[in-house]
CSV table of C-alpha atoms and ligand atoms in Angstrom, one decimal:
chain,number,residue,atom,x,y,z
Z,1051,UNK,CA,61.8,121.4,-249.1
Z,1052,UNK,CA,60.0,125.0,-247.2
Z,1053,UNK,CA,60.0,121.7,-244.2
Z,1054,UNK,CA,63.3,122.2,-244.2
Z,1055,UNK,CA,64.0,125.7,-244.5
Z,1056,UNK,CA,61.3,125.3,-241.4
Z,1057,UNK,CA,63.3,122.7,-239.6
Z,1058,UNK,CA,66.3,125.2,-239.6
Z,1059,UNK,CA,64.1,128.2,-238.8
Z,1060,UNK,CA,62.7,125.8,-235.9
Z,1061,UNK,CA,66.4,125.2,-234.7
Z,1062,UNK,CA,67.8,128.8,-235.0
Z,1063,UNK,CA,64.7,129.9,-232.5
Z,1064,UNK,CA,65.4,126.8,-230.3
Z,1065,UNK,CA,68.8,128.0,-229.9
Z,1066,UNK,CA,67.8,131.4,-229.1
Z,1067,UNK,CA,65.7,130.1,-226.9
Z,1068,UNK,CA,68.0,128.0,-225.0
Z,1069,UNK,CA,70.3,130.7,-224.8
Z,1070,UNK,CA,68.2,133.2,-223.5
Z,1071,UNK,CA,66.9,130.5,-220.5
Z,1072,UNK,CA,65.5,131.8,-217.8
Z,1073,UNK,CA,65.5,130.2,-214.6
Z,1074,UNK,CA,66.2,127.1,-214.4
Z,1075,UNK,CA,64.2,124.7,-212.5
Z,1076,UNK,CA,62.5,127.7,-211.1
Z,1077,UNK,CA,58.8,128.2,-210.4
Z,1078,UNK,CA,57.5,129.4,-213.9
Z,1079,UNK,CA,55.7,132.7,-214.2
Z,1080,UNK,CA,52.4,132.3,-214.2
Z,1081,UNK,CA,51.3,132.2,-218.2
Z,1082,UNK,CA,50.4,135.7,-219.5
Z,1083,UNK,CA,47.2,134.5,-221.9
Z,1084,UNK,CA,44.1,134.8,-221.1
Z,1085,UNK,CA,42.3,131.6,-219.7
Z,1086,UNK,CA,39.8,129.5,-221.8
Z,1087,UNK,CA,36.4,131.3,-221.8
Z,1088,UNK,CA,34.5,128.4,-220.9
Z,1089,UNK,CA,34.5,125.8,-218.1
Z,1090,UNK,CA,35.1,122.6,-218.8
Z,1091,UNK,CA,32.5,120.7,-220.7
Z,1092,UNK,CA,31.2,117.7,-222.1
Z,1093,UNK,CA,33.9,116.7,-224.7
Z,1094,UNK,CA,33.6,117.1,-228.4
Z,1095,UNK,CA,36.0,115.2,-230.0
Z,1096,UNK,CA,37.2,116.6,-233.0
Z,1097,UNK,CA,36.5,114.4,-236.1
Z,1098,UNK,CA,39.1,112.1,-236.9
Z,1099,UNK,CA,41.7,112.7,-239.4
Z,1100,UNK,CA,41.1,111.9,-242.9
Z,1101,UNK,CA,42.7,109.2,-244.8
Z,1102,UNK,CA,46.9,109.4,-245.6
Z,1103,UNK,CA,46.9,111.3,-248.4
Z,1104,UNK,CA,50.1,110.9,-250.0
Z,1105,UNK,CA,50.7,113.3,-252.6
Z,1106,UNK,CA,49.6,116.3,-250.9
Z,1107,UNK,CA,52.0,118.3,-249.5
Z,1108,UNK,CA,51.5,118.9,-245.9
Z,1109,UNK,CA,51.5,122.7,-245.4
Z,1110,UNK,CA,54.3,123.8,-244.3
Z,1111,UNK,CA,55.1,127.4,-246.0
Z,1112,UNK,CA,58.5,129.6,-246.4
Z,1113,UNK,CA,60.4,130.1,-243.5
Z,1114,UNK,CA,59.1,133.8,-242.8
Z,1115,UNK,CA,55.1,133.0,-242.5
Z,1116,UNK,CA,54.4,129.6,-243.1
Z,1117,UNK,CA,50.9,128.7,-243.6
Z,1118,UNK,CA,49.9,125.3,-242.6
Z,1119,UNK,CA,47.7,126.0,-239.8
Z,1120,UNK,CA,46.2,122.5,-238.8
Z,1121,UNK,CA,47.8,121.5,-235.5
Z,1122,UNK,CA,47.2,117.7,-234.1
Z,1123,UNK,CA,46.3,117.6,-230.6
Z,1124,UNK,CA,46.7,113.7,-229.2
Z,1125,UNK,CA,45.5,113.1,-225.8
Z,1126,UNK,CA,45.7,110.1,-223.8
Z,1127,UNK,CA,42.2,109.2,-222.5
Z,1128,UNK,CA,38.6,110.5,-221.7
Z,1129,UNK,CA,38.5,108.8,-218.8
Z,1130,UNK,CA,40.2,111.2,-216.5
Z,1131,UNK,CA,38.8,114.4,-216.0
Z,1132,UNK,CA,41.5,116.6,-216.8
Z,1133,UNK,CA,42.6,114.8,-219.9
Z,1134,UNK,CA,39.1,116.2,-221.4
Z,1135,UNK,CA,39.4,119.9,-219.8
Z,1136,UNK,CA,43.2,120.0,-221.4
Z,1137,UNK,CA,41.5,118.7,-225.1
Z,1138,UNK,CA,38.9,120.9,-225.2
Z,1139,UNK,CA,40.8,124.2,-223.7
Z,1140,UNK,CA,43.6,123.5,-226.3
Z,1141,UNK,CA,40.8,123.3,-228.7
Z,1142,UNK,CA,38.5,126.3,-228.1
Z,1143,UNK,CA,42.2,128.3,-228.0
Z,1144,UNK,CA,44.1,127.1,-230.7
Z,1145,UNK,CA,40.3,127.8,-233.2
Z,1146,UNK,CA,39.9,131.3,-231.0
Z,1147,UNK,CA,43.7,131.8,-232.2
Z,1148,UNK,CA,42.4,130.9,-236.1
Z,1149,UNK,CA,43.8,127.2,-236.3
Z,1150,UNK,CA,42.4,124.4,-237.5
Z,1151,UNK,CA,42.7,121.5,-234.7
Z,1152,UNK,CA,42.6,117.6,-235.3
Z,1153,UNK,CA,41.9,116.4,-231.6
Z,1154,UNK,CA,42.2,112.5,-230.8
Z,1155,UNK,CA,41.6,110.7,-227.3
Z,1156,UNK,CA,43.3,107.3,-227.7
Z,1157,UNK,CA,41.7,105.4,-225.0
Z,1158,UNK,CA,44.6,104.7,-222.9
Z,1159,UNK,CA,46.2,102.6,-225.5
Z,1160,UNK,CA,49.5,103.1,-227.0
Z,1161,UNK,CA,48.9,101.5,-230.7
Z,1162,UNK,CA,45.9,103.7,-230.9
Z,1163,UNK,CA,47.9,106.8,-230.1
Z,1164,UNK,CA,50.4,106.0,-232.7
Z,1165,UNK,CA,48.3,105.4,-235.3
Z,1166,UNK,CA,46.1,108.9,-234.3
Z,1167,UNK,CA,49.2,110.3,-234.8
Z,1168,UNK,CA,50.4,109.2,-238.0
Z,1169,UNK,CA,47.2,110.2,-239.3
Z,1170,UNK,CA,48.2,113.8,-238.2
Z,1171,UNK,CA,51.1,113.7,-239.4
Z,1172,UNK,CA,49.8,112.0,-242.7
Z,1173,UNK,CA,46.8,114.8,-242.5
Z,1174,UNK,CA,48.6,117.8,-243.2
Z,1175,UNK,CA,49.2,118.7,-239.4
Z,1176,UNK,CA,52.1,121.5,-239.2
Z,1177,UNK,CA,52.7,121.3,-235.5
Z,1178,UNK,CA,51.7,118.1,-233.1
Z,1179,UNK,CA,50.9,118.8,-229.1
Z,1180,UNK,CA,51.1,115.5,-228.0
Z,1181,UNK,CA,50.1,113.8,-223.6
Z,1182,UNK,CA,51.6,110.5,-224.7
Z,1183,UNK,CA,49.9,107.2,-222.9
Z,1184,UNK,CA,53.5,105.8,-222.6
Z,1185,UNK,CA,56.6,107.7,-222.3
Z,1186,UNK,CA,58.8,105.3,-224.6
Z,1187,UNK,CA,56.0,104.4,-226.7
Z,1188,UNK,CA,55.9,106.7,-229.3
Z,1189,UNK,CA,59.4,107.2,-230.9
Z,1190,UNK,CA,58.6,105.3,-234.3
Z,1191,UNK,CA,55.8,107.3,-235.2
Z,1192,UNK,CA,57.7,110.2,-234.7
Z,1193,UNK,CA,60.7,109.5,-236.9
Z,1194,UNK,CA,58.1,110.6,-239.2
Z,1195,UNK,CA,57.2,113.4,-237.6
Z,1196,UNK,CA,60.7,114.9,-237.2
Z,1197,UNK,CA,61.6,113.8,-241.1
Z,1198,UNK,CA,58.7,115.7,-242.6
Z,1199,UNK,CA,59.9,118.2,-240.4
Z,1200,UNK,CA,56.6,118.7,-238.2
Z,1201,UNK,CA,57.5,119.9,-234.7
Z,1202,UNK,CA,56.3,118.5,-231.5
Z,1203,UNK,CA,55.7,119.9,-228.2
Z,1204,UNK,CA,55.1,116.8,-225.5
Z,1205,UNK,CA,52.1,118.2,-223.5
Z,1206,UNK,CA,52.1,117.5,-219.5
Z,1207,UNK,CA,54.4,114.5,-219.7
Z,1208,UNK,CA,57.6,114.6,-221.6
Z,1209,UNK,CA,58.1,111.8,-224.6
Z,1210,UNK,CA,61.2,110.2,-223.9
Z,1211,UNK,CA,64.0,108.3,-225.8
Z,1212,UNK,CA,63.3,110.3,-229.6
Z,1213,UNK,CA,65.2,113.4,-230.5
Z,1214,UNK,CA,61.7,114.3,-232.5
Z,1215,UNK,CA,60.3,116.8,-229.6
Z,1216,UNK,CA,61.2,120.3,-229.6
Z,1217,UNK,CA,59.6,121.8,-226.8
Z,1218,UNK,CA,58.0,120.9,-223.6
Z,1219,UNK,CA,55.4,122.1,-221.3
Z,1220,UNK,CA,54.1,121.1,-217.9
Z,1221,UNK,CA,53.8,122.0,-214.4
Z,1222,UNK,CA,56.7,122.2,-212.4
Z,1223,UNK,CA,56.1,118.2,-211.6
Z,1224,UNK,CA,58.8,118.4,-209.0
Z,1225,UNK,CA,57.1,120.8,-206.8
Z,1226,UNK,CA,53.6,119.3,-206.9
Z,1227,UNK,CA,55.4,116.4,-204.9
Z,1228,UNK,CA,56.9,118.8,-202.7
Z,1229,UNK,CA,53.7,120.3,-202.1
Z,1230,UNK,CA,51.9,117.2,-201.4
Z,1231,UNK,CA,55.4,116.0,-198.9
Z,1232,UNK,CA,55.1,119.7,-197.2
Z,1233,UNK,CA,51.5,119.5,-196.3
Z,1234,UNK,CA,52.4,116.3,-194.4
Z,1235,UNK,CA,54.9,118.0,-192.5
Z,1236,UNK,CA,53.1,121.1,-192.1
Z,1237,UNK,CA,49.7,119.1,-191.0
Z,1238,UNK,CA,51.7,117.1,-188.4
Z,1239,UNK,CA,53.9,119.4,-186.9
Z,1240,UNK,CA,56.9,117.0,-188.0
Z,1241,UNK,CA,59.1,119.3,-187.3
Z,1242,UNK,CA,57.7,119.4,-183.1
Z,1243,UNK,CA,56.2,116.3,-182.9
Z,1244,UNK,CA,57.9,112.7,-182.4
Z,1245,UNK,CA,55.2,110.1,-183.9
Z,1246,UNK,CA,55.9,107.9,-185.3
Z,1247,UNK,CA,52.8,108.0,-187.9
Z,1248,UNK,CA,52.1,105.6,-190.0
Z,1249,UNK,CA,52.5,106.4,-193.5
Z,1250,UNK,CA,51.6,104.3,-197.0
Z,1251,UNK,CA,52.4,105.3,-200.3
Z,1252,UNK,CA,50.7,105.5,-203.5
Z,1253,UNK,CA,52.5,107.1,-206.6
Z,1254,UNK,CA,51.6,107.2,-210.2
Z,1255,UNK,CA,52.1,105.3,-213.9
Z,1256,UNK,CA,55.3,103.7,-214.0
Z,1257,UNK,CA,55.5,104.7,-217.7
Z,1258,UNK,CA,54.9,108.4,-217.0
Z,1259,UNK,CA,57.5,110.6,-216.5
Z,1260,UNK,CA,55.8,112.7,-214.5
Z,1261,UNK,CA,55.3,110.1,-212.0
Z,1262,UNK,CA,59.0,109.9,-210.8
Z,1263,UNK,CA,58.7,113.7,-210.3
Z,1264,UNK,CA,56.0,113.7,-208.1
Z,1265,UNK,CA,57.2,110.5,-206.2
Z,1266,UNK,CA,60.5,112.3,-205.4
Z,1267,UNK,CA,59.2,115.6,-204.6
Z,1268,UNK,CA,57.3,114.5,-201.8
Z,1269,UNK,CA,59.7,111.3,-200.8
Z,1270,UNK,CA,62.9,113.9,-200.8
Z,1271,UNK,CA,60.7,116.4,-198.5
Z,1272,UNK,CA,59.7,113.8,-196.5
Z,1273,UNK,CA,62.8,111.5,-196.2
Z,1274,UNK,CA,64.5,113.7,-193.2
Z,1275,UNK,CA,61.7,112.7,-190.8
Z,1276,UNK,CA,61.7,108.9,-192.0
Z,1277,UNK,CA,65.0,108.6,-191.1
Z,1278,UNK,CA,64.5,110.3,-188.1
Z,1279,UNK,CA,61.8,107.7,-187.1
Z,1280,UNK,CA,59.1,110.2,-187.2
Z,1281,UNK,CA,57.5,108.3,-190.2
Z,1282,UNK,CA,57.0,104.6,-190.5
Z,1283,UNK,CA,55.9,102.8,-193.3
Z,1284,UNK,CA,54.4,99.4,-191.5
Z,1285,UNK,CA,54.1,97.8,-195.0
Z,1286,UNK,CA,57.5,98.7,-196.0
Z,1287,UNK,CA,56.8,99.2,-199.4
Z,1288,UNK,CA,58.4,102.3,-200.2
Z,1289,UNK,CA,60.4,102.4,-203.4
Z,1290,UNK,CA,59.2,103.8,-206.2
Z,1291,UNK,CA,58.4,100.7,-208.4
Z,1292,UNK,CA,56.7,98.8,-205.7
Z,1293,UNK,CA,54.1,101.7,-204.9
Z,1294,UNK,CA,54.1,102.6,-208.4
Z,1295,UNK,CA,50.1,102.5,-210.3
Z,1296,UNK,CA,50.1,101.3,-213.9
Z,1297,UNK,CA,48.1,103.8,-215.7
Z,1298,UNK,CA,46.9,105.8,-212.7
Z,1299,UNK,CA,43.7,102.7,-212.5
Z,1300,UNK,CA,41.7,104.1,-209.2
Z,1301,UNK,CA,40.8,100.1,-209.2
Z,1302,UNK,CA,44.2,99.0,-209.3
Z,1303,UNK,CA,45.3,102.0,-206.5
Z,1304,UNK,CA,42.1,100.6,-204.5
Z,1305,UNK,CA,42.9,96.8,-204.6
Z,1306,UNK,CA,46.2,97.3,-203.8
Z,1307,UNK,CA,45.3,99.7,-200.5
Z,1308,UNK,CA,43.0,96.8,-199.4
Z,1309,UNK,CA,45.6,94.5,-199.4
Z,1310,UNK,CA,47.7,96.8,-197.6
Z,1311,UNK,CA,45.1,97.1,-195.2
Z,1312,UNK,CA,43.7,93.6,-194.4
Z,1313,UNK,CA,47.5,92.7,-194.1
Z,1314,UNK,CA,48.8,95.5,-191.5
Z,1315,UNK,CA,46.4,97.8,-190.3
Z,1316,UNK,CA,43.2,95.2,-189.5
Z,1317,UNK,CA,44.6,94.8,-185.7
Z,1318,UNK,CA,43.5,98.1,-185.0
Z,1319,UNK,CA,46.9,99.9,-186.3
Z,1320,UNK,CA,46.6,103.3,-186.6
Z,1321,UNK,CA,46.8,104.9,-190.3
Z,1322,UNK,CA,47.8,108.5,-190.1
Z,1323,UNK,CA,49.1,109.4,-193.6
Z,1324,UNK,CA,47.9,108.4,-197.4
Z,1325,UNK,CA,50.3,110.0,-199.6
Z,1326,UNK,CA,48.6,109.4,-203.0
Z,1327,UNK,CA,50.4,110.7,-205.9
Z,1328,UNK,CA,47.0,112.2,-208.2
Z,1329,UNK,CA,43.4,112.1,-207.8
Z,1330,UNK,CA,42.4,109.0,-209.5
Z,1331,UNK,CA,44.8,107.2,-207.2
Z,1332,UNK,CA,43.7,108.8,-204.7
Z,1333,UNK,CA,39.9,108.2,-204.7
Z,1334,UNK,CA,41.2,104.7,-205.2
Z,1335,UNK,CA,42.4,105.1,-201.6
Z,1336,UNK,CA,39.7,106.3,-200.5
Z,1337,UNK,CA,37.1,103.9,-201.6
Z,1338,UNK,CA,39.6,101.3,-199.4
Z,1339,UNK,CA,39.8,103.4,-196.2
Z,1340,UNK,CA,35.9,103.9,-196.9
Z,1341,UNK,CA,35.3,100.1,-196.8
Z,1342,UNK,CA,38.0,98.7,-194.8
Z,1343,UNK,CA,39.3,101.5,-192.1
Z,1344,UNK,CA,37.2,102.2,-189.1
Z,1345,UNK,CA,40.3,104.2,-187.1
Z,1346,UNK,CA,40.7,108.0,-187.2
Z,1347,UNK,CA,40.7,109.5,-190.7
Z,1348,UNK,CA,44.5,109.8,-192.5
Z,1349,UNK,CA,45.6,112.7,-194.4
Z,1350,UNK,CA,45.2,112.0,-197.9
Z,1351,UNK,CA,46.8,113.5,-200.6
Z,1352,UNK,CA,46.0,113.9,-204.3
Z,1353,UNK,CA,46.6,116.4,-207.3
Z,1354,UNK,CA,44.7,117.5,-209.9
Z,1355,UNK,CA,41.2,119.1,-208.4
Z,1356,UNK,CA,39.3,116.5,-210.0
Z,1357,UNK,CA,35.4,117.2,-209.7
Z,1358,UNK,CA,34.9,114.3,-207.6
Z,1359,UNK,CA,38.0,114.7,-205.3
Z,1360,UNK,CA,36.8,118.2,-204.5
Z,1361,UNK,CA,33.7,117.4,-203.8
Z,1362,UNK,CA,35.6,114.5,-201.5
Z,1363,UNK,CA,37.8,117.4,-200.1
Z,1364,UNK,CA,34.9,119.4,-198.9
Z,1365,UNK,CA,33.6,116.1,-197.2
Z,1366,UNK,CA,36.8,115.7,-195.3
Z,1367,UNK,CA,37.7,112.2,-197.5
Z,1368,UNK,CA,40.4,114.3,-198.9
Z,1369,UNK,CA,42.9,116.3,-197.2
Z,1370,UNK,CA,44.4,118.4,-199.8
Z,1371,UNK,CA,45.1,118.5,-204.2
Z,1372,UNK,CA,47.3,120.3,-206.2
Z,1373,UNK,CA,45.6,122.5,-208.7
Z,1374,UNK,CA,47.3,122.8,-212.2
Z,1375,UNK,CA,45.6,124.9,-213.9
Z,1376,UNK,CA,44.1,123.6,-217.5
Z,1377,UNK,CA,44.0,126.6,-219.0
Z,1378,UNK,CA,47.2,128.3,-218.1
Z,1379,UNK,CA,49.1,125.4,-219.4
Z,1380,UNK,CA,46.9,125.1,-222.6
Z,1381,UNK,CA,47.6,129.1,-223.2
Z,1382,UNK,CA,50.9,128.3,-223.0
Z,1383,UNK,CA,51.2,125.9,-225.4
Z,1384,UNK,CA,48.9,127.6,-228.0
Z,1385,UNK,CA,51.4,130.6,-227.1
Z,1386,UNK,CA,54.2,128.2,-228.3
Z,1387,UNK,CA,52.6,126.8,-231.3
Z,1388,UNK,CA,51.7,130.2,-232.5
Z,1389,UNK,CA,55.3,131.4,-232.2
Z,1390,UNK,CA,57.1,127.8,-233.6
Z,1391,UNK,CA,54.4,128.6,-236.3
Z,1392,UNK,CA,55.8,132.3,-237.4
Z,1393,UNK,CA,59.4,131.3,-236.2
Z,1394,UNK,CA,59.5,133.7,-233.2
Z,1395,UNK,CA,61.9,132.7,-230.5
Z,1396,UNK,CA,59.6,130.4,-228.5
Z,1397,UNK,CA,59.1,131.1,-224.7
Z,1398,UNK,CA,60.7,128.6,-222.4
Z,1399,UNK,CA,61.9,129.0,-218.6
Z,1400,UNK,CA,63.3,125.7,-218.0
Z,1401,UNK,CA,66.7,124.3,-219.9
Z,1402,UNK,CA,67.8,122.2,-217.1
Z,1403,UNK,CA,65.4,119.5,-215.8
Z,1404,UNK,CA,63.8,117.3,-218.7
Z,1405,UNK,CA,65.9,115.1,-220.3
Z,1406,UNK,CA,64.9,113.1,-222.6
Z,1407,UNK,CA,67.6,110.6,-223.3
Z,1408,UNK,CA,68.6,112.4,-226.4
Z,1409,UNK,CA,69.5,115.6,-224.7
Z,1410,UNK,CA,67.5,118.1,-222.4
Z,1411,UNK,CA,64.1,119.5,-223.6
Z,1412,UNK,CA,63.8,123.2,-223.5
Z,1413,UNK,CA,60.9,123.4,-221.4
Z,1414,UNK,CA,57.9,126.0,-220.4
Z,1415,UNK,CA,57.0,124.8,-216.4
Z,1416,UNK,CA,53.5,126.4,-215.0
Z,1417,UNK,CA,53.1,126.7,-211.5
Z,1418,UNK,CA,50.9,124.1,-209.3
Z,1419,UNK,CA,49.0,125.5,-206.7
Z,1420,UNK,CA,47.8,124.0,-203.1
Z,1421,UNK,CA,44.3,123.3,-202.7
Z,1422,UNK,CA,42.2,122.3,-199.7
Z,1423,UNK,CA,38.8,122.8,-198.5
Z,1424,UNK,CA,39.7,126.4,-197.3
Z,1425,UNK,CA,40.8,127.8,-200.3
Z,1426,UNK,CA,38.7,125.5,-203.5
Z,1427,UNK,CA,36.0,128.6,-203.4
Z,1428,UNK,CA,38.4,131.2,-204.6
Z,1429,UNK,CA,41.0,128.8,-207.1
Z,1430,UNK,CA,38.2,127.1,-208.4
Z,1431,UNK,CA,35.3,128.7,-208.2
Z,1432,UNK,CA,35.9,132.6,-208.4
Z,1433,UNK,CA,38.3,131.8,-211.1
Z,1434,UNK,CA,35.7,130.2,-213.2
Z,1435,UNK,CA,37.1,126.7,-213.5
Z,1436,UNK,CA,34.5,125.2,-212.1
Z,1437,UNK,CA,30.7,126.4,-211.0
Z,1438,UNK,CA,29.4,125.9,-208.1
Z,1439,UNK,CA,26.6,123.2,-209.4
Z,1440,UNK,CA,29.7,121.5,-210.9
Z,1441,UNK,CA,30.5,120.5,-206.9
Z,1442,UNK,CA,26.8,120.1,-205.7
R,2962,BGC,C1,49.5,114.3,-215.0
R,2962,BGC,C2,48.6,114.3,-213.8
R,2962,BGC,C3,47.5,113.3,-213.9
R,2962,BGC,C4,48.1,111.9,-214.2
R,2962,BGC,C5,47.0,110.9,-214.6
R,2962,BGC,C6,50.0,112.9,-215.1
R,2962,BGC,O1,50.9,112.8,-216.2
R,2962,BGC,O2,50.6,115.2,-214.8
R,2962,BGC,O3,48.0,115.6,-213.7
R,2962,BGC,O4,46.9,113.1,-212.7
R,2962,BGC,O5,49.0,112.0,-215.4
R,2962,BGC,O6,46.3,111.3,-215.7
């Protein structure tokens, strides 16, 4: 029953927070918390939840304070490097901030997810902060969450198709594909010189709805000088399925560039552009070009500041990333769960973009940043996210 009286608190601040919107779409302020004290480290993986326990109450208190203050944390795999700097930032926050935290990798597999997160939900967890694997994956597990009346915020990549999440915060995904397409133009003088240039295309997870953002940013900054012959795409694989990477696999992003290699660039072709959706995908490329490219160099794109595709950046196998800030965007959400938590309105600046199927999302957007060789030293390294041994 307080669920309830929750639930309605929880939709009497969505509202408010709908109707105060603030600039749609629009570049988000940058997040006012203070970042993470540490760097990134090795990953300590919260224990796992205990056991269903089906007569206790989960703790959800009266609708002016509630209590519970256990808040699930699901993350979608160690193997990528940010997935682990996201954990453990929401982690060290959300216990700086006094909350317990039940934090689950779940290998990159959707039925582990699910169950991780019925155990949250089944463990007493008043709020969930969930990177889902799969973007249609999950909307079973969280009927339950939405009838016990547990909120959910979708972290980084919104849960589609279930009228179960509240809240969502990301980067502005839209723009780090802009980013990516503008540095093309920018690095080639579209705008002055004719080409053609020889482009190929890698984007991200088809079942991540990010990817689509990020694939259209940079194709919809890019398109005018493709039509204008300026671009070329000699393998003409262009749309979004075909260039698409099933769960962002650097193996599967490298295989596939071989192939486009052996079959149209082994005459001698030129290769001017890689336009690589993330860092995983990107290093993928590169390993390819590394093994199987002798012409001049491409630009090649990528997003995320990954350790190794810095380090890849400084040695010119990497043109440029996109930085999104960890710690900003776990801030934020610790920011959110604290005020879903004492049923303050909660801080969105998005009520346009993300919908889900069952409506749009209110939505907190952080900003991406451009990162290249000239520029790591002072976003990554004077701001602490990194040391400089980390890149040694
Ligand atoms: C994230 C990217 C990340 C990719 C692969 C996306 O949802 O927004 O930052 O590179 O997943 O993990």
């Amino acid at each position: 029953m307080k669920r309830k009286v929750l639930s309605m608190v929880l939709a009497t601040s969505m509202l408010a927070a709908a109707l105060v919107g603030c600039g749609g779409g629009e570049a988000a302020p940058a997040a006012t918390s203070e970042p993470a004290a540490e760097a990134p480290a090795a990953e300590e993986e919260a224990p796992a939840a205990e056991a269903p326990a089906a007569e206790e109450e989960a703790p959800a208190a009266d609708a002016a304070a509630p209590t519970g203050n256990k808040v699930g944390v699901s993350m979608p795999t160690k193997d990528l490097q940010r997935w682990n700097q996201d954990g453990s930032n929401m982690q060290a926050e959300l216990e700086a901030a006094g909350y317990e935290v039940d934090l689950q990798y779940a290998s990159n597999d959707e039925a582990t997810q699910a169950s991780q997160i019925e155990n949250m939900i089944n463990g007493g967890c008043s709020v969930l902060v969930i990177a889902a694997i799969e973007a249609n994956s999950l909307s079973t597990v969280l009927e339950g969450a939405k009838s016990a009346g547990i909120p959910v915020i979708a972290y980084d990549r919104l849960i589609m198709n279930t009228d179960a999440i509240n809240y969502y915060a990301t980067f502005d995904n839209y723009k780090v594909g802009v980013t990516q397409g503008q540095y093309i133009v920018d690095a080639l003088d579209l705008d002055n010189a004719d080409g053609p240039f020889n482009m190929e295309i890698t984007a991200g997870d088809p079942g991540d709805n990010n990817a689509p953002f990020f694939y259209n940013g940079a194709m919809d900054t890019l398109q005018p000088y493709i039509d204008a012959g300026k671009i070329v795409i000699p393998s003409g694989q262009v749309d979004f399925a075909t260039v698409g990477t099933p769960k962002w696999s650097t193996e599967t992003a490298q295989s596939r560039m071989e192939n486009i290699l052996s079959s149209n660039y082994a005459d001698g072709t030129k290769l001017d552009i890689c336009l690589c959706s993330n860092d995983s995908t990107s290093l993928g490329v590169q390993n390819a070009l590394a093994a199987n490219y002798t012409g001049d160099y491409p630009i090649v794109t990528g997003q995320d500041c990954d350790i190794a595709n810095v380090k890849n950046m400084i040695a010119g196998k990497q043109s440029m990333s996109v930085f999104k800030d960890t710690r900003t965007l776990a801030s934020q959400v610790v920011k959110m769960v604290g005020q879903i938590l004492s049923g303050e309105e909660v801080e969105v600046n998005d009520t346009t973009t993300y919908d889900n199927g069952t409506g749009v999302i209110p939505s907190f957007l952080c900003d991406p940043v451009f990162a290249d060789a000239n520029n790591y030293k002072e976003l990554l390294i004077d701001s602490g996210y990194y040391t400089d041994a980390d890149l040694q």
